[in-house]
Coordinates of C-alpha atoms and ligand atoms in Angstrom, one line a residue:
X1395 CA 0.0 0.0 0.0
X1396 CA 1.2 3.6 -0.7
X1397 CA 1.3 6.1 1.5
X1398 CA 0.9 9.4 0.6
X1399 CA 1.0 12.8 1.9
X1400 CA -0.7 15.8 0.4
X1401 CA -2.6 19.4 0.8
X1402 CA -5.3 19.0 -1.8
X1403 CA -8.8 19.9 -0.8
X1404 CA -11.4 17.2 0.2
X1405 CA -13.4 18.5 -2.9
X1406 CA -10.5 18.1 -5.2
X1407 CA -9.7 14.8 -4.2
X1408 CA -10.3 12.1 -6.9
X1409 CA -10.7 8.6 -5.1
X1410 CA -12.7 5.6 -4.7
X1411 CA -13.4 6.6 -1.1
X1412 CA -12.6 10.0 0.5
X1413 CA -13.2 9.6 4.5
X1414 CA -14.5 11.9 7.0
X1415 CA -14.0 11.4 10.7
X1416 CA -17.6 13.1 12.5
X1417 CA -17.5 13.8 16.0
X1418 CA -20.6 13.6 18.3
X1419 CA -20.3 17.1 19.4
X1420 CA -18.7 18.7 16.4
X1421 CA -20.9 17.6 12.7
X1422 CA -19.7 18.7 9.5
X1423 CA -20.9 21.6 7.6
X1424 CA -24.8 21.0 7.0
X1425 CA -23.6 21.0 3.1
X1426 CA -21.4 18.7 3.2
X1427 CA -22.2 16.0 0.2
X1428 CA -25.7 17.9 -0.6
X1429 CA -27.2 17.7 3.0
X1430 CA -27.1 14.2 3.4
X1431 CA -24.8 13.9 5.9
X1432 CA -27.0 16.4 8.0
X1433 CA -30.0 13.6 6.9
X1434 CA -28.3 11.0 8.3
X1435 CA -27.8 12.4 11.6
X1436 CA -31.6 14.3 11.7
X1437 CA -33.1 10.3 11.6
X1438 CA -30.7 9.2 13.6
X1439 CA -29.2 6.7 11.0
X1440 CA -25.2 8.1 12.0
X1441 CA -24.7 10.2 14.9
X1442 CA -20.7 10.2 15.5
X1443 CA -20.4 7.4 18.0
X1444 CA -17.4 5.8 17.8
X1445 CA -16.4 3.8 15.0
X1446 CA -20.0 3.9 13.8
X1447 CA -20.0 4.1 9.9
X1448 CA -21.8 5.2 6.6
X1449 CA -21.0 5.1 3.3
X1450 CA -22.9 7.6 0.6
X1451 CA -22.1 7.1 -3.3
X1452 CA -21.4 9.6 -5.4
X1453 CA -21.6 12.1 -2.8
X1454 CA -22.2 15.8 -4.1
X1455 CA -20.2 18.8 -4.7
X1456 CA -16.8 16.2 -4.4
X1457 CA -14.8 13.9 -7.0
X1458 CA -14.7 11.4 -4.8
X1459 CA -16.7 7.9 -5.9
X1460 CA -17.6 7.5 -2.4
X1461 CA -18.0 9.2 0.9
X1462 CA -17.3 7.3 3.9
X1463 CA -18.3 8.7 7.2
X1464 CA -16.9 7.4 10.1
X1465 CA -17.8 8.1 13.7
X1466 CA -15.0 9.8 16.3
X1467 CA -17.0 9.9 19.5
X1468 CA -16.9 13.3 21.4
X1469 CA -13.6 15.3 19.6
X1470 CA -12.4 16.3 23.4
X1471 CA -11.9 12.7 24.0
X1472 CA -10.5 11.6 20.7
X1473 CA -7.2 10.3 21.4
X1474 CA -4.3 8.6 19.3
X1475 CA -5.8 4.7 20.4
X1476 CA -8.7 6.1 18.7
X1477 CA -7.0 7.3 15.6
X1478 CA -5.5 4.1 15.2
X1479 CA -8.3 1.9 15.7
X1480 CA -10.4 4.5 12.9
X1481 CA -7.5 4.1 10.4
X1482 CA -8.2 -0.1 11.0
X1483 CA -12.3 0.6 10.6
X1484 CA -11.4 2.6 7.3
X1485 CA -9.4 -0.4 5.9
X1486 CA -11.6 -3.2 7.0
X1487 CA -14.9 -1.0 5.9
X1488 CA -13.5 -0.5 2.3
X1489 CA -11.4 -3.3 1.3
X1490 CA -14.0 -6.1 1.0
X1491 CA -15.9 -3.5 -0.8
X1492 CA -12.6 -4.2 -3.3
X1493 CA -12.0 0.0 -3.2
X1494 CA -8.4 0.3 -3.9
X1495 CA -7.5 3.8 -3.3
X1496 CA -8.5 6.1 -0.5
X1497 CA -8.1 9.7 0.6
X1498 CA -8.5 10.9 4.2
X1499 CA -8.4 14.6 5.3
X1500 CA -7.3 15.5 8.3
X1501 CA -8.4 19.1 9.5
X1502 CA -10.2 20.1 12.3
X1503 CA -8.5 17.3 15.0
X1504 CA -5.2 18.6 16.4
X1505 CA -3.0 16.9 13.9
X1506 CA 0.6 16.3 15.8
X1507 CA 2.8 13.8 14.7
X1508 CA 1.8 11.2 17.4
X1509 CA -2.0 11.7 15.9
X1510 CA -0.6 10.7 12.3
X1511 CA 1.2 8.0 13.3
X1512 CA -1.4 6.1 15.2
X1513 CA -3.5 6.9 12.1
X1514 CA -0.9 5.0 9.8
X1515 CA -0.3 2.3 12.1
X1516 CA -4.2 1.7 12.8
X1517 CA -4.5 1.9 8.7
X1518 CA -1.3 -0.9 8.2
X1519 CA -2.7 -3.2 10.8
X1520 CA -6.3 -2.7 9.6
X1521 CA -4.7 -4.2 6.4
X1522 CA -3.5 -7.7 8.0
X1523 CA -5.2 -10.9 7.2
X1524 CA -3.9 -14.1 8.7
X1525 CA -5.1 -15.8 5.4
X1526 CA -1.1 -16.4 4.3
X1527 CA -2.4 -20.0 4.0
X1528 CA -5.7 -20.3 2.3
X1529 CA -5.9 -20.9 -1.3
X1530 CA -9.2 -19.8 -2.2
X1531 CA -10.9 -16.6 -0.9
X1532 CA -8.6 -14.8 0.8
X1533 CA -9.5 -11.4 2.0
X1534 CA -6.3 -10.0 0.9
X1535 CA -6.9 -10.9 -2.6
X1536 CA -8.7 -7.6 -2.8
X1537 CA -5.8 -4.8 -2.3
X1538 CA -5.5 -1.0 -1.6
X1539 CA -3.2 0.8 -4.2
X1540 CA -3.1 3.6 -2.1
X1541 CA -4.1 5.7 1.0
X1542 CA -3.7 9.5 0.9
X1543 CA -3.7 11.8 3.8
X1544 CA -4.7 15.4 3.1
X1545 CA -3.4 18.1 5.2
X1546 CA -3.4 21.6 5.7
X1547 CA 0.2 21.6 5.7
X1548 CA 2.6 19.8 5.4
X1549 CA 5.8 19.6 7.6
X1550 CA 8.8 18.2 8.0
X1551 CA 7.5 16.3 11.3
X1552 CA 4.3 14.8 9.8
X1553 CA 6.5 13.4 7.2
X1554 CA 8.6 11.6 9.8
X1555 CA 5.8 10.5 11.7
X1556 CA 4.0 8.5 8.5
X1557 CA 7.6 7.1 8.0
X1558 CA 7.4 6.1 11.8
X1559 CA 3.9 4.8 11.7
X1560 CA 4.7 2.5 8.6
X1561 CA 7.7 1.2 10.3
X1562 CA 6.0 0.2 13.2
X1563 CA 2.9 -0.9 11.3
X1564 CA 4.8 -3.1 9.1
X1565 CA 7.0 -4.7 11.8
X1566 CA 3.6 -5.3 13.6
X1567 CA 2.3 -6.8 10.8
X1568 CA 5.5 -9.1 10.0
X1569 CA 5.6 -10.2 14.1
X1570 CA 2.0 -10.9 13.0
X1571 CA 2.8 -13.0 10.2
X1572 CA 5.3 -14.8 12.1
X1573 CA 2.8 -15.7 14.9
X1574 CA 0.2 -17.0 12.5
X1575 CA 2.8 -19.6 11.0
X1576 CA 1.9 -23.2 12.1
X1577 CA 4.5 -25.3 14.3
X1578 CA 4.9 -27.6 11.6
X1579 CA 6.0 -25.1 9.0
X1580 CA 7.4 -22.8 11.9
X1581 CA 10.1 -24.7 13.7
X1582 CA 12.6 -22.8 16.2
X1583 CA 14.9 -23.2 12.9
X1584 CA 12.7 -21.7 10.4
X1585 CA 11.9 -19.0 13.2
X1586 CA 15.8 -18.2 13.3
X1587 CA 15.7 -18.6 9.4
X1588 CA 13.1 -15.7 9.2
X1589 CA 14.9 -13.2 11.5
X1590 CA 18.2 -14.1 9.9
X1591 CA 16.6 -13.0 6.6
X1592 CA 14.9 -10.1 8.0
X1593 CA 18.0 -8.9 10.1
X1594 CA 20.3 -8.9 6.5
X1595 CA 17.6 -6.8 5.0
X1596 CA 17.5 -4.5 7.2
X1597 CA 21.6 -4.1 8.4
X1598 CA 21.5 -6.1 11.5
X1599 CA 23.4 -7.6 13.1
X1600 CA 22.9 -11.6 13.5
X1601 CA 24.2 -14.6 15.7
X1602 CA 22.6 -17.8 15.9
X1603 CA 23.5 -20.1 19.2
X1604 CA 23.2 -23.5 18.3
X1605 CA 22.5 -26.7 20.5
X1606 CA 26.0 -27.6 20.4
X1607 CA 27.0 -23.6 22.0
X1608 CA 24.2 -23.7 23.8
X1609 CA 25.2 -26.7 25.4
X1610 CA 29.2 -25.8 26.2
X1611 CA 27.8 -22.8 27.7
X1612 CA 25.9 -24.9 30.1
X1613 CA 22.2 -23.7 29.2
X1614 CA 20.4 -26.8 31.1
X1615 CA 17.2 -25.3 31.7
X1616 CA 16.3 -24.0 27.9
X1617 CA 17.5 -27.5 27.1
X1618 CA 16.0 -29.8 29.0
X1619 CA 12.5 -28.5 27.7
X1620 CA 14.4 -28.6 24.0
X1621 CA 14.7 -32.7 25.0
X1622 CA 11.5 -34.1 23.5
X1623 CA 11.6 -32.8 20.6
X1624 CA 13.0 -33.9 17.2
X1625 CA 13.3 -30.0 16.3
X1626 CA 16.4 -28.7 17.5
X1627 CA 16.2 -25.0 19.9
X1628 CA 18.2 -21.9 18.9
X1629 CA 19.0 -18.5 20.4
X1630 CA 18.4 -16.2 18.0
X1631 CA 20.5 -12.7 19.0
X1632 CA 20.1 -9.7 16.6
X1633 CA 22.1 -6.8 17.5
X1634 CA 21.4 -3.1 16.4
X1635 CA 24.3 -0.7 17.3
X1636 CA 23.7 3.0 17.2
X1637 CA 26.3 5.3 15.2
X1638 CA 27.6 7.1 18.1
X1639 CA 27.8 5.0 21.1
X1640 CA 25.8 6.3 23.9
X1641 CA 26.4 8.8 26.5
X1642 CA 25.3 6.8 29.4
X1643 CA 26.3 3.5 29.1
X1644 CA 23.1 2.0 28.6
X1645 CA 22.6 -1.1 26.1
X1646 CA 18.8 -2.3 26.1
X1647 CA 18.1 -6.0 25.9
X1648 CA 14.6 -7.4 24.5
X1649 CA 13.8 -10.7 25.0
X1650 CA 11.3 -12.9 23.4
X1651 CA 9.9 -16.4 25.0
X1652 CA 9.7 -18.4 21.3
X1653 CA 8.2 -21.7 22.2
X1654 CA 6.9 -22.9 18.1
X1655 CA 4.7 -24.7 19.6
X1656 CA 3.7 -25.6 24.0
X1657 CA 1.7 -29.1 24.2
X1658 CA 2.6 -28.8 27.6
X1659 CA 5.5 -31.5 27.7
X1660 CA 4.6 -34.7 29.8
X1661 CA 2.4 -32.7 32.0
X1662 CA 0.3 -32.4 28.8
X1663 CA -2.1 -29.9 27.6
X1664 CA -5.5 -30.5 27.1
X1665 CA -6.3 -30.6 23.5
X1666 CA -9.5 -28.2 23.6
X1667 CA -7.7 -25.1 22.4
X1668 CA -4.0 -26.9 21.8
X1669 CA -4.0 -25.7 18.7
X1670 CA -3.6 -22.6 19.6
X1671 CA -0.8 -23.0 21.2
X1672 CA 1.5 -22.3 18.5
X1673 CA 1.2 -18.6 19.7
X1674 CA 3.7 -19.3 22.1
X1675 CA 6.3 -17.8 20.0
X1676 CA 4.6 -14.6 20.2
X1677 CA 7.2 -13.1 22.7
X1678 CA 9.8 -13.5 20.2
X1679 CA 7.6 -12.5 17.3
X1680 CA 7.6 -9.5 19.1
X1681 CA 10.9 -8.6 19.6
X1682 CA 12.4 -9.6 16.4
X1683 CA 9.1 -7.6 14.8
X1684 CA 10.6 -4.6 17.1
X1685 CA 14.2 -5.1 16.0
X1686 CA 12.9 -4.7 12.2
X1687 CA 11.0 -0.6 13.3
X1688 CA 14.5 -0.2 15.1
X1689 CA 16.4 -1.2 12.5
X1690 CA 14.8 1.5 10.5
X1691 CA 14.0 4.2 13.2
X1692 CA 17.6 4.3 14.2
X1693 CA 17.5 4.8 18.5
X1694 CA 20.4 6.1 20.0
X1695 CA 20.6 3.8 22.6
X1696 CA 22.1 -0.3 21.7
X1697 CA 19.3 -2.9 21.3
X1698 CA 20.2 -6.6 21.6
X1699 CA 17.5 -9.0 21.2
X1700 CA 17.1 -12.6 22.5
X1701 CA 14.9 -15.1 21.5
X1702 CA 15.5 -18.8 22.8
X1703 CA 13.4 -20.6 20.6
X1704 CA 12.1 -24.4 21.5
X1705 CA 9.5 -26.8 20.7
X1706 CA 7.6 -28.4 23.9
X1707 CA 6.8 -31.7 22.9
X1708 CA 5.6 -35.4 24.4
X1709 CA 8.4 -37.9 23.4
X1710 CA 10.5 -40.8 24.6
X1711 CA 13.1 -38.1 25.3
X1712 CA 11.2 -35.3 27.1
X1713 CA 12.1 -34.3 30.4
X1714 CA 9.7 -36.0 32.9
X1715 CA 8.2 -34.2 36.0
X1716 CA 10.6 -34.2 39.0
X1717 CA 13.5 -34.3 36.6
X1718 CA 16.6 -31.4 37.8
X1719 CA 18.0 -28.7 35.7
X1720 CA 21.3 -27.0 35.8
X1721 CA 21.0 -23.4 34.7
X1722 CA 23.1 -21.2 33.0
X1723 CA 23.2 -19.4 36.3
X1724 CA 24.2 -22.0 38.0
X1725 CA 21.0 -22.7 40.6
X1726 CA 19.3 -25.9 39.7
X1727 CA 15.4 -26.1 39.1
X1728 CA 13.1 -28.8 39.9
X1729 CA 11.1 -29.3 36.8
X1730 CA 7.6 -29.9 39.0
X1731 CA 5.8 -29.2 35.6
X1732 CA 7.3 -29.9 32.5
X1733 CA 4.0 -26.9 30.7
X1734 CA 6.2 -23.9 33.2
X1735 CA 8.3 -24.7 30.1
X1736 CA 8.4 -20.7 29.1
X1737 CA 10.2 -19.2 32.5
X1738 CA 12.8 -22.5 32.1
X1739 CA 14.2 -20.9 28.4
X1740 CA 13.4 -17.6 29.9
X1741 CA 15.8 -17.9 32.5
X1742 CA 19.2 -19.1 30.7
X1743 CA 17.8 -16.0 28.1
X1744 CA 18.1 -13.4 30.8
X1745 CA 21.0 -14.9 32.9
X1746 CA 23.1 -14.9 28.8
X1747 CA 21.6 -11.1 28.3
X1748 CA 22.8 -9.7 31.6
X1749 CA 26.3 -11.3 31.5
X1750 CA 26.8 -10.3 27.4
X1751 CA 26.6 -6.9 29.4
X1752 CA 23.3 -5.6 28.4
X1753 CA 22.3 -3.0 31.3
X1754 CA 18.7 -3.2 31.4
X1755 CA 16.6 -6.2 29.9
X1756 CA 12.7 -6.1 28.9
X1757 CA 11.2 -9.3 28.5
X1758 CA 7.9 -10.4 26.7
X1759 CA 6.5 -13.8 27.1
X1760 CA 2.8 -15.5 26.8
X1761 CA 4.0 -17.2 29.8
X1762 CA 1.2 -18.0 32.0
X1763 CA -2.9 -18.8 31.6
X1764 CA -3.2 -17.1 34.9
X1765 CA -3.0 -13.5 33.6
X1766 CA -6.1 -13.7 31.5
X1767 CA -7.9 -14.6 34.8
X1768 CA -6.1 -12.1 36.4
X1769 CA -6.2 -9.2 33.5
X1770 CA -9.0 -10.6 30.9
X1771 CA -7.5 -9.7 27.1
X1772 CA -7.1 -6.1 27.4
X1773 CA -3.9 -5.6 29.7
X1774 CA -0.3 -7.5 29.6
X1775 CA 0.8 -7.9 33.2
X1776 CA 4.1 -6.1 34.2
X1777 CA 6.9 -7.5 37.1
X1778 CA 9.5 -6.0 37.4
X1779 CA 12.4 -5.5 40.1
X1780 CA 13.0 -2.0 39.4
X1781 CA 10.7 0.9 39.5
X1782 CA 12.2 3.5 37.1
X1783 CA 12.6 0.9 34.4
X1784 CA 9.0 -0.2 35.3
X1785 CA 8.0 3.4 34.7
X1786 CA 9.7 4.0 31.5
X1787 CA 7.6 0.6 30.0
X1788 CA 4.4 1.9 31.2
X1789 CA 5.3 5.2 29.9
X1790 CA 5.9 3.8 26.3
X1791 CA 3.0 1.4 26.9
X1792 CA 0.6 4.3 27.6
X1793 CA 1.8 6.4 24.6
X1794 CA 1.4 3.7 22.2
X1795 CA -1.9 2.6 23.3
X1796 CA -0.6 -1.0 24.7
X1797 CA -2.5 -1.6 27.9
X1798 CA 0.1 -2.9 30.7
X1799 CA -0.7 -3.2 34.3
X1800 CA 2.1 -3.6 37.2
X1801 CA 2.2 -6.3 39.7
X1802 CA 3.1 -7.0 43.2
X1803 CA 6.7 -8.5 43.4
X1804 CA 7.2 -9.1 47.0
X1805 CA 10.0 -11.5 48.2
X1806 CA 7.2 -12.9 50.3
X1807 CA 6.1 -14.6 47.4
X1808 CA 9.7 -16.6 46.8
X1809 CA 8.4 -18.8 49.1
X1810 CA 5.9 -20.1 46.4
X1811 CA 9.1 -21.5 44.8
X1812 CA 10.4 -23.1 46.8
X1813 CA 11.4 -27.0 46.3
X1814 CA 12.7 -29.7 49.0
X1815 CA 15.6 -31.5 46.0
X1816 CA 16.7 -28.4 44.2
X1817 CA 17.3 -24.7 44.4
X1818 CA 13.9 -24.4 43.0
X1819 CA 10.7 -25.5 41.7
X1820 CA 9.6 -24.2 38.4
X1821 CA 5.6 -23.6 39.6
X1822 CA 4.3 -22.1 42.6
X1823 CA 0.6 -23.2 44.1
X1824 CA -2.6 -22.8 42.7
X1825 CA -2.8 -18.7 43.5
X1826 CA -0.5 -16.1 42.1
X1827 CA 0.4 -18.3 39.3
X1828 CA 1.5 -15.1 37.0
X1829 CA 3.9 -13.6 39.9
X1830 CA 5.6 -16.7 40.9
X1831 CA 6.3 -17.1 37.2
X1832 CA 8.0 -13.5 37.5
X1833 CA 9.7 -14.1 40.8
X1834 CA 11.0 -17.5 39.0
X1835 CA 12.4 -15.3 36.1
X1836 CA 13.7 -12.6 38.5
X1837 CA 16.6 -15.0 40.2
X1838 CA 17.7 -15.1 37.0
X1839 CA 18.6 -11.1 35.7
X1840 CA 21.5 -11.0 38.1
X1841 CA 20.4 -7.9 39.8
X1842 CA 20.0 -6.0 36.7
X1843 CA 16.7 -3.7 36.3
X1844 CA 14.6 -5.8 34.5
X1845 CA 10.7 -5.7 33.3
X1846 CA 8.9 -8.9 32.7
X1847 CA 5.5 -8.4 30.2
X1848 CA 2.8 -11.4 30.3
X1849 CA 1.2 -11.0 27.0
X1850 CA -0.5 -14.7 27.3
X1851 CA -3.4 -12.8 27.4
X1852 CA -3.3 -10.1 24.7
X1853 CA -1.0 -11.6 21.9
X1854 CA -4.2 -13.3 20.3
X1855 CA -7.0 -12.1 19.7
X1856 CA -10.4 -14.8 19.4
X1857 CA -12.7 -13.0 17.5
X1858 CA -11.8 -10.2 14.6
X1859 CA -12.8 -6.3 16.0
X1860 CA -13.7 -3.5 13.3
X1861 CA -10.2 -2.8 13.1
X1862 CA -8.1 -5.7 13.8
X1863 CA -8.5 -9.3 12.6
X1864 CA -8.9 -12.3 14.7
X1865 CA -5.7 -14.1 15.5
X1866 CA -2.0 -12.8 16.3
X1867 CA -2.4 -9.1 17.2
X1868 CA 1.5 -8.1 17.4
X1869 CA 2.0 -7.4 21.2
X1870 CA 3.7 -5.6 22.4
X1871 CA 5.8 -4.4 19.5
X1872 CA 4.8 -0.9 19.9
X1873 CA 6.2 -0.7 23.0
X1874 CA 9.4 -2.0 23.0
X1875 CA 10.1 0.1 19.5
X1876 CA 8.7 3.3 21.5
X1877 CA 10.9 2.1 24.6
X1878 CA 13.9 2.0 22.5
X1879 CA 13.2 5.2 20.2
X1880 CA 12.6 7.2 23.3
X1881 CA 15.2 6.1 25.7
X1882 CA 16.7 9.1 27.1
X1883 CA 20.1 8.8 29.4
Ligands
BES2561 N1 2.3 -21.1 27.2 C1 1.7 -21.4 28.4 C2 0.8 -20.2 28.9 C3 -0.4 -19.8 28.1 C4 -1.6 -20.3 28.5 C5 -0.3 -19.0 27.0 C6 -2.7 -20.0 27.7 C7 -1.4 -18.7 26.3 C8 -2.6 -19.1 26.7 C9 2.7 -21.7 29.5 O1 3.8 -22.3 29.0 C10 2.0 -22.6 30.4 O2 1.6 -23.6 30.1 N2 1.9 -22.1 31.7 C11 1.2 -22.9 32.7 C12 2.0 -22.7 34.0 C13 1.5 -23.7 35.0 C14 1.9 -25.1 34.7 C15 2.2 -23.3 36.3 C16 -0.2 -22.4 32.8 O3 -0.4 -21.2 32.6 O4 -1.1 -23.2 33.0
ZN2562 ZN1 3.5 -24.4 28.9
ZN2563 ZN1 4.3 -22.0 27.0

């Protein structure tokens, strides 16, 4: 899709569907398209509510084919999550319709750069389908040539922000695309394969830990869940190095959890749902999804990114409940449940990170059911043993419309963990289940500041919404990319 900037006129504009975004509280001119806009709202057919739409042909007084009105809610309370989620309506409203260009002015709402962005991005994800593998009617058969924005003017920094937004978009989309693989095309391998390719693209840098390194460096934990399967684990690093080095010091690590696919191990899954489980890479989707916008966007801070990558699997070789692991650290876990297979890989990942030198580590992981009870499908939960770090991911969360929510991280809760044969046990009890994952993971970041994000609960989405489509939503890419773009000292 082309994205294009421009100043011409809404009258002037000659497209298959020029848009207009109609607050509650603020309607368009009474002659706008020969009064039936003002119809519409008189009967009460489209009043502005949000993301309420209608679509008039051949609409007077403009050169447009089609007028599309879509609702903004009250224009005081119109934020940037709103402006992205209208740029997905637009898309999914007019595509199926098999419109292929569209025109969009923006006047009236206060256009900054962060408004344009969320606009683009809303209008690139709006664009996804997760039908990579159908044969036969695919919703992204149809296409959109282009999308033009009108403005009143144009500036230097609302071209930078549509170059941001389709950075971010797209990485979103390819984290996406990646999630929405199945395990049997998708193996750790082919994972590492993909981020490889997209790291040469884009000029970064690439290293790919093998079994064999993985195994000299003594990473028993990531292993031992790596046992029962025939696929073999990587660690995929990519590596983006800014072109001055940085003031303070600082090198950011992101760190994926990039399970292909979780059947739970011997303490198996059950199959209602399993299938879904190939989502479990969505961790490291994210961060290598991230690494692509960074690549581009250019941060002044380093960014190294992790992603152990396994395959949990039943087999005469898995690791069997009660079985003890060796990690990288050096404390040994007692693998009480071989499904807490995402905090095992997890840990080796954070212990390597922090010791590679990386000074503060952000970690994203669909690592426990409990968070959805906990947070439903609209938050990630965030742990984290440092408060200013914690702040700086809510911070980025908040500004890029990614809800997050912090939790307790008392010591209290160690306890949980605890095992009688080993250091530790990889579960806690029935209660807490999401922070004794997180207090699991934090013995591991040798004292570094370190944020832990639980996106089990947001990284797929069950049923489509006007702007998104069901399936892998590209959480929390947004975040880590603003995280990263915005680090200051
Ligand atoms: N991958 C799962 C967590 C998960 C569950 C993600 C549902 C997405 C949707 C993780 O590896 C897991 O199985 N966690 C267990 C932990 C338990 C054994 C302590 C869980 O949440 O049940
Ligand atoms: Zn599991
Ligand atoms: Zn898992």
């Amino acid at each position: 899709m082309e994205l294009i900037l421009g100043t011409t006129k809404a009258a002037e504009l000659e497209t298959g569907a020029f848009v207009v975004i109609c607050f509650k509280d603020e309607k368009p001119g009474p002659e706008l398209a020969g009064g039936i806009v003002k119809e519409l709202d008189e009967s009460g057919e489209f009043t502005g509510k949000p993301l309420e739409t209608a679509l008039i042909h051949h609409p007077e007084g403009m050169k447009a084919t089609r007028l599309l009105l879509i609702g903004g809610g009250e224009k005081a309370k119109f934020t940037t999550a709103d402006m992205r989620k209208t740029g997905g309506v637009i898309v999914r409203t007019l595509k199926p319709k098999g419109i292929g260009d569209i025109a969009i002015r923006l006047k009236g709402i206060t256009l900054d750069a962060a408004m344009l962005e969320a606009l683009v991005e809303g209008v690139i994800l709006g664009d996804f389908e997760p039908d990579q593998h159908k044969t036969a009617d695919r919703p992204s058969e149809k296409t959109i040539k282009s999308f033009r924005i009108s403005v009143p003017e144009e500036s230097v920094v609302l071209v930078d922000a549509l170059r941001r937004g389709r950075a971010i978009g797209e990485a979103q989309n390819f984290a996406r695309t990646l999630v929405n693989e199945p395990a049997n095309l998708l193996t750790p391998l082919k994972l590492a394969a993909e981020a490889k390719a997209m790291a040469a693209e884009f000029g970064l840098g690439c290293e790919l830990l093998d079994e064999a390194r993985m195994r000299q460096l003594g990473f028993g934990a990531l292993l031992g869940v790596a046992m029962g399967s025939a696929e073999p684990p990587v660690m995929i690093v990519l590596n983006y190095t800014p072109a001055a080095p940085h003031a303070s010091g600082n090198h950011l690590a992101i760190i994926g959890k990039g399970v292909t696919f979780d059947t739970g191990g011997v303490s198996i899954k059950p199959s209602e749902g399993m299938e879904k489980m190939k989502y479990d890479m969505g961790g490291a989707a994210a961060v290598i999804g991230a690494m692509r916008a960074i690549a581009q966007l250019k941060p002044a801070i380093p960014v190294t990114m992790y992603a152990p990558c396994v395959e949990n699997m039943v087999g005469h070789k898995a690791q069997r409940p009660g079985d003890i692991v060796k990690s990288y650290q050096g404390k040994t876990i007692e693998v009480l449940n071989t499904d807490a297979e995402g905090r095992l890989i997890l840990a080796d990942t954070l212990t390597y990170a922090a010791r590679q030198g990386c000074t503060h580590l952000v970690n994203a992981a669909t690592l426990t059911g409990a968070i959805a009870v906990a947070l439903g499908h609209l938050y990630s939960g965030v742990f984290s043993n440092n408060d200013e770090l914690q702040q700086r991911v809510l911070a980025a969360s908040k500004a890029v419309g990614e809800r997050m929510w912090p939790f307790p991280m008392d010591d209290d809760y160690k306890e949980y963990i605890k095992s009688a044969f080993a250091d530790m046990g990889n579960i806690g009890g029935r209660w807490g289940g999401s922070i004794t994952a997180a207090k699991f993971l934090e013995e591991f970041v040798e004292g570094k500041p370190w944020v832990h994000l639980d996106i089990a609960g947001v990284a797929w989405l069950d049923e489509s919404k006007p702007f998104l489509a069901k399936g892998p939503t590209g959480a929390p890419v947004r975040t880590f990319v603003h995280l990263a773009t915005h680090w200051v000292n």
